[in-house]
PDB file of C-alpha atoms in Angstrom:
ATOM      1  CA  MET A   1    -113.420-119.143  35.095  1.00 50.00           C
ATOM      2  CA  ASP A   2    -113.981-115.416  34.701  1.00 58.00           C
ATOM      3  CA  PRO A   3    -111.731-113.951  31.987  1.00 55.00           C
ATOM      4  CA  LEU A   4    -112.063-110.437  33.472  1.00 59.00           C
ATOM      5  CA  HIS A   5    -110.723-111.396  36.881  1.00 56.00           C
ATOM      6  CA  THR A   6    -107.806-113.638  35.920  1.00 51.00           C
ATOM      7  CA  SER A   7    -104.449-112.638  34.505  1.00 48.00           C
ATOM      8  CA  GLN A   8    -102.697-113.957  31.442  1.00 56.00           C
ATOM      9  CA  PHE A   9    -100.483-116.359  33.370  1.00 60.00           C
ATOM     10  CA  GLY A  10    -103.287-117.724  35.443  1.00 74.00           C
ATOM     11  CA  LEU A  11    -102.398-115.609  38.533  1.00 81.00           C
ATOM     12  CA  PRO A  12    -105.123-114.589  40.876  1.00 87.00           C
ATOM     13  CA  GLU A  13    -106.160-110.950  40.681  1.00 90.00           C
ATOM     14  CA  SER A  14    -104.373-109.888  43.868  1.00 90.00           C
ATOM     15  CA  GLU A  15    -101.030-111.388  42.744  1.00 90.00           C
ATOM     16  CA  ALA A  16    -101.384-109.842  39.259  1.00 90.00           C
ATOM     17  CA  ALA A  17    -102.013-106.427  40.806  1.00 92.00           C
ATOM     18  CA  ALA A  18     -98.942-106.805  43.049  1.00 93.00           C
ATOM     19  CA  GLU A  19     -96.814-107.770  40.001  1.00 92.00           C
ATOM     20  CA  ALA A  20     -98.106-104.779  38.042  1.00 93.00           C
ATOM     21  CA  ARG A  21     -97.341-102.466  40.987  1.00 93.00           C
ATOM     22  CA  ARG A  22     -93.794-103.885  41.195  1.00 93.00           C
ATOM     23  CA  LEU A  23     -93.184-103.349  37.437  1.00 93.00           C
ATOM     24  CA  LEU A  24     -94.481 -99.779  37.602  1.00 91.00           C
ATOM     25  CA  ASP A  25     -92.353 -98.950  40.617  1.00 92.00           C
ATOM     26  CA  GLU A  26     -89.281-100.383  38.902  1.00 90.00           C
ATOM     27  CA  TRP A  27     -89.960 -98.288  35.769  1.00 88.00           C
ATOM     28  CA  ALA A  28     -90.612 -95.143  37.811  1.00 87.00           C
ATOM     29  CA  GLY A  29     -87.366 -95.580  39.739  1.00 86.00           C
ATOM     30  CA  LYS A  30     -85.234 -95.267  36.569  1.00 85.00           C
ATOM     31  CA  PRO A  31     -83.918 -91.799  35.683  1.00 82.00           C
ATOM     32  CA  VAL A  32     -85.735 -90.074  32.826  1.00 78.00           C
ATOM     33  CA  ARG A  33     -83.547 -89.300  29.805  1.00 77.00           C
ATOM     34  CA  HIS A  34     -84.212 -85.865  28.379  1.00 77.00           C
ATOM     35  CA  HIS A  35     -83.594 -85.270  24.683  1.00 76.00           C
ATOM     36  CA  PRO A  36     -83.561 -81.522  24.088  1.00 73.00           C
ATOM     37  CA  THR A  37     -85.178 -80.482  20.821  1.00 79.00           C
ATOM     38  CA  SER A  38     -83.744 -76.965  20.829  1.00 80.00           C
ATOM     39  CA  PHE A  39     -80.895 -74.983  22.328  1.00 80.00           C
ATOM     40  CA  ARG A  40     -80.883 -71.341  23.403  1.00 82.00           C
ATOM     41  CA  ASP A  41     -77.588 -69.547  23.992  1.00 83.00           C
ATOM     42  CA  ASP A  42     -78.308 -66.906  26.619  1.00 86.00           C
ATOM     43  CA  THR A  43     -74.850 -65.288  26.512  1.00 84.00           C
ATOM     44  CA  GLU A  44     -74.939 -61.670  25.499  1.00 83.00           C
ATOM     45  CA  PRO A  45     -73.318 -60.898  22.126  1.00 74.00           C
ATOM     46  CA  PRO A  46     -70.545 -58.298  22.227  1.00 71.00           C
ATOM     47  CA  ALA A  47     -71.696 -54.693  21.863  1.00 73.00           C
ATOM     48  CA  PHE A  48     -69.155 -53.978  19.122  1.00 74.00           C
ATOM     49  CA  GLY A  49     -66.457 -55.758  17.144  1.00 74.00           C
ATOM     50  CA  THR A  50     -66.498 -59.043  15.328  1.00 77.00           C
ATOM     51  CA  THR A  51     -68.341 -61.997  16.635  1.00 73.00           C
ATOM     52  CA  PRO A  52     -66.387 -65.248  16.712  1.00 74.00           C
ATOM     53  CA  PRO A  53     -67.613 -67.851  14.230  1.00 76.00           C
ATOM     54  CA  VAL A  54     -69.942 -70.532  15.499  1.00 80.00           C
ATOM     55  CA  ARG A  55     -69.797 -73.977  13.944  1.00 83.00           C
ATOM     56  CA  GLN A  56     -73.050 -74.860  12.214  1.00 80.00           C
ATOM     57  CA  GLU A  57     -73.633 -78.448  11.411  1.00 82.00           C
ATOM     58  CA  ASP A  58     -74.545 -79.297   7.816  1.00 77.00           C
ATOM     59  CA  HIS A  59     -78.051 -80.721   7.827  1.00 76.00           C
ATOM     60  CA  ARG A  60     -79.250 -80.521   4.271  1.00 71.00           C
ATOM     61  CA  ILE A  61     -82.803 -81.449   3.576  1.00 83.00           C
ATOM     62  CA  VAL A  62     -82.361 -81.679  -0.204  1.00 83.00           C
ATOM     63  CA  PRO A  63     -79.813 -84.139  -1.693  1.00 84.00           C
ATOM     64  CA  ALA A  64     -76.911 -82.656  -3.643  1.00 84.00           C
ATOM     65  CA  TRP A  65     -78.043 -84.116  -6.971  1.00 88.00           C
ATOM     66  CA  ALA A  66     -81.510 -82.588  -6.594  1.00 89.00           C
ATOM     67  CA  ALA A  67     -80.014 -79.174  -5.767  1.00 88.00           C
ATOM     68  CA  GLY A  68     -77.802 -79.479  -8.854  1.00 90.00           C
ATOM     69  CA  ILE A  69     -80.799 -80.249 -11.064  1.00 92.00           C
ATOM     70  CA  ALA A  70     -82.678 -77.303  -9.557  1.00 91.00           C
ATOM     71  CA  VAL A  71     -79.781 -74.920 -10.262  1.00 92.00           C
ATOM     72  CA  ALA A  72     -79.426 -76.296 -13.802  1.00 93.00           C
ATOM     73  CA  SER A  73     -83.142 -75.828 -14.448  1.00 94.00           C
ATOM     74  CA  VAL A  74     -82.967 -72.256 -13.235  1.00 93.00           C
ATOM     75  CA  GLY A  75     -80.063 -71.691 -15.618  1.00 92.00           C
ATOM     76  CA  VAL A  76     -81.894 -73.273 -18.558  1.00 94.00           C
ATOM     77  CA  GLY A  77     -84.971 -71.189 -17.761  1.00 92.00           C
ATOM     78  CA  ALA A  78     -82.920 -67.985 -17.709  1.00 92.00           C
ATOM     79  CA  GLY A  79     -81.263 -68.943 -21.002  1.00 91.00           C
ATOM     80  CA  VAL A  80     -84.568 -69.684 -22.675  1.00 93.00           C
ATOM     81  CA  THR A  81     -85.923 -66.399 -21.366  1.00 94.00           C
ATOM     82  CA  GLY A  82     -82.951 -64.594 -22.949  1.00 92.00           C
ATOM     83  CA  ILE A  83     -83.518 -66.363 -26.257  1.00 93.00           C
ATOM     84  CA  GLY A  84     -87.211 -65.500 -26.098  1.00 92.00           C
ATOM     85  CA  CYS A  85     -86.408 -61.810 -25.466  1.00 92.00           C
ATOM     86  CA  GLY A  86     -84.006 -61.812 -28.391  1.00 91.00           C
ATOM     87  CA  ALA A  87     -86.625 -63.387 -30.650  1.00 90.00           C
ATOM     88  CA  TRP A  88     -89.168 -60.833 -29.498  1.00 90.00           C
ATOM     89  CA  LEU A  89     -86.811 -57.981 -30.356  1.00 89.00           C
ATOM     90  CA  VAL A  90     -86.083 -59.409 -33.797  1.00 86.00           C
ATOM     91  CA  LEU A  91     -89.789 -59.945 -34.515  1.00 86.00           C
ATOM     92  CA  GLN A  92     -90.591 -56.436 -33.291  1.00 87.00           C
ATOM     93  CA  GLY A  93     -88.018 -55.121 -35.754  1.00 82.00           C
ATOM     94  CA  LEU A  94     -89.428 -57.228 -38.556  1.00 79.00           C
ATOM     95  CA  SER A  95     -92.958 -56.114 -37.850  1.00 82.00           C
ATOM     96  CA  SER A  96     -91.991 -52.500 -38.514  1.00 81.00           C
ATOM     97  CA  VAL A  97     -90.542 -53.249 -41.986  1.00 77.00           C
ATOM     98  CA  THR A  98     -91.896 -51.161 -44.863  1.00 83.00           C
ATOM     99  CA  LEU A  99     -91.447 -51.605 -48.587  1.00 83.00           C
ATOM    100  CA  THR A 100     -89.194 -48.544 -48.781  1.00 84.00           C
ATOM    101  CA  GLY A 101     -87.011 -49.888 -46.004  1.00 80.00           C
ATOM    102  CA  VAL A 102     -86.685 -53.277 -47.728  1.00 79.00           C
ATOM    103  CA  LEU A 103     -85.809 -51.616 -51.041  1.00 83.00           C
ATOM    104  CA  MET A 104     -83.178 -49.445 -49.333  1.00 85.00           C
ATOM    105  CA  VAL A 105     -81.567 -52.520 -47.788  1.00 81.00           C
ATOM    106  CA  VAL A 106     -81.780 -54.692 -50.929  1.00 87.00           C
ATOM    107  CA  LEU A 107     -80.821 -51.977 -53.477  1.00 89.00           C
ATOM    108  CA  PRO A 108     -77.020 -52.128 -52.915  1.00 90.00           C
ATOM    109  CA  PHE A 109     -77.051 -55.933 -53.196  1.00 90.00           C
ATOM    110  CA  ALA A 110     -79.184 -55.799 -56.369  1.00 91.00           C
ATOM    111  CA  GLY A 111     -76.826 -53.197 -57.860  1.00 92.00           C
ATOM    112  CA  MET A 112     -73.781 -55.331 -57.142  1.00 94.00           C
ATOM    113  CA  ALA A 113     -75.509 -58.385 -58.666  1.00 94.00           C
ATOM    114  CA  MET A 114     -76.347 -56.425 -61.818  1.00 95.00           C
ATOM    115  CA  VAL A 115     -72.755 -55.177 -62.140  1.00 94.00           C
ATOM    116  CA  ALA A 116     -71.398 -58.719 -61.598  1.00 94.00           C
ATOM    117  CA  ALA A 117     -73.766 -60.090 -64.243  1.00 94.00           C
ATOM    118  CA  ALA A 118     -72.734 -57.430 -66.731  1.00 93.00           C
ATOM    119  CA  ILE A 119     -69.015 -58.043 -66.132  1.00 93.00           C
ATOM    120  CA  GLY A 120     -69.515 -61.816 -66.429  1.00 91.00           C
ATOM    121  CA  GLY A 121     -71.426 -61.415 -69.680  1.00 89.00           C
ATOM    122  CA  ALA A 122     -68.741 -59.161 -71.125  1.00 89.00           C
ATOM    123  CA  ILE A 123     -65.985 -61.586 -70.203  1.00 88.00           C
ATOM    124  CA  SER A 124     -67.857 -64.580 -71.665  1.00 85.00           C
ATOM    125  CA  LYS A 125     -68.447 -62.691 -74.937  1.00 82.00           C
ATOM    126  CA  ALA A 126     -64.780 -61.683 -75.137  1.00 82.00           C
ATOM    127  CA  ARG A 127     -63.599 -65.230 -74.522  1.00 78.00           C
ATOM    128  CA  ALA A 128     -66.017 -66.872 -76.950  1.00 68.00           C
ATOM    129  CA  VAL A 129     -64.295 -68.267 -80.015  1.00 70.00           C
ATOM    130  CA  VAL A 130     -65.932 -67.322 -83.270  1.00 69.00           C
ATOM    131  CA  THR A 131     -66.100 -70.404 -85.445  1.00 70.00           C
ATOM    132  CA  LYS A 132     -67.282 -70.123 -88.971  1.00 74.00           C
ATOM    133  CA  ASN A 133     -67.364 -73.358 -90.883  1.00 76.00           C
ATOM    134  CA  VAL A 134     -67.917 -72.836 -94.605  1.00 77.00           C
ATOM    135  CA  TYR A 135     -68.445 -75.935 -96.678  1.00 76.00           C
ATOM    136  CA  GLU A 136     -68.384 -75.602-100.422  1.00 79.00           C
ATOM    137  CA  GLY A 137     -69.569 -78.361-102.629  1.00 80.00           C
ATOM    138  CA  PRO A 138     -72.280 -80.957-102.582  1.00 83.00           C
ATOM    139  CA  VAL A 139     -72.918 -82.941 -99.413  1.00 78.00           C
ATOM    140  CA  THR A 140     -73.885 -86.544 -99.799  1.00 82.00           C
ATOM    141  CA  HIS A 141     -74.801 -89.027 -97.146  1.00 80.00           C
ATOM    142  CA  HIS A 142     -74.765 -92.772 -97.813  1.00 77.00           C
ATOM    143  CA  THR A 143     -76.568 -95.195 -95.492  1.00 74.00           C
ATOM    144  CA  ARG A 144     -76.774 -98.896 -96.213  1.00 73.00           C
ATOM    145  CA  ILE A 145     -79.196-101.024 -94.288  1.00 69.00           C
ATOM    146  CA  HIS A 146     -79.034-104.790 -94.446  1.00 67.00           C
ATOM    147  CA  ASN A 147     -81.668-106.341 -92.239  1.00 66.00           C
ATOM    148  CA  ASN A 148     -80.737-109.856 -91.269  1.00 65.00           C
ATOM    149  CA  SER A 149     -83.072-110.934 -88.452  1.00 64.00           C
ATOM    150  CA  THR A 150     -83.026-114.306 -86.710  1.00 66.00           C
ATOM    151  CA  THR A 151     -85.116-115.406 -83.737  1.00 67.00           C
ATOM    152  CA  ARG A 152     -84.341-118.423 -81.576  1.00 69.00           C
ATOM    153  CA  GLY A 153     -86.098-119.953 -78.640  1.00 65.00           C
ATOM    154  CA  ALA A 154     -89.703-120.454 -77.687  1.00 68.00           C
ATOM    155  CA  PHE A 155     -90.170-119.087 -74.195  1.00 70.00           C
ATOM    156  CA  VAL A 156     -87.119-116.865 -74.020  1.00 69.00           C
ATOM    157  CA  ALA A 157     -86.843-115.460 -77.508  1.00 68.00           C
ATOM    158  CA  ARG A 158     -83.742-113.694 -78.635  1.00 68.00           C
ATOM    159  CA  SER A 159     -83.798-111.593 -81.775  1.00 67.00           C
ATOM    160  CA  ARG A 160     -80.656-110.473 -83.526  1.00 67.00           C
ATOM    161  CA  ASN A 161     -80.806-107.620 -86.018  1.00 65.00           C
ATOM    162  CA  VAL A 162     -77.701-106.797 -88.045  1.00 64.00           C
ATOM    163  CA  ILE A 163     -77.618-103.358 -89.591  1.00 63.00           C
ATOM    164  CA  GLY A 164     -74.543-102.733 -91.652  1.00 57.00           C
TER     165      GLY A 164
END
């Protein structure tokens, strides 16, 4: 049996060719469905005036959540850029600081601090009570020490000292 000259169903070659011809003719007899991939409107637009609105279907390529994240990231980037510009301006100002400029800025605060310290010192001196204790006569001090020591226990010793 020659596998090149027999069909799958065991038909002779002439019958297989006739069946193939019948299937092709049947397929060719069906109408072809056309699926247009684009549309061109050949009507002329008006020369002047407003054009009527044309409905445009919403075919988004990007999901809504991804577009939201993209917009948020643009906003965050713009905010960070603003903060960076502000920091740059502050640092530019600080880089041009001189000793004279610092002293001129700090001098009023230092003067106010000195005045506040002087006023506080004057108030504390005025409020301070002057105590003068004068003792006349001999001063004696009596201390009696009685050492009575007892120790009990072998491993955990407890000592008791009585000073009286």
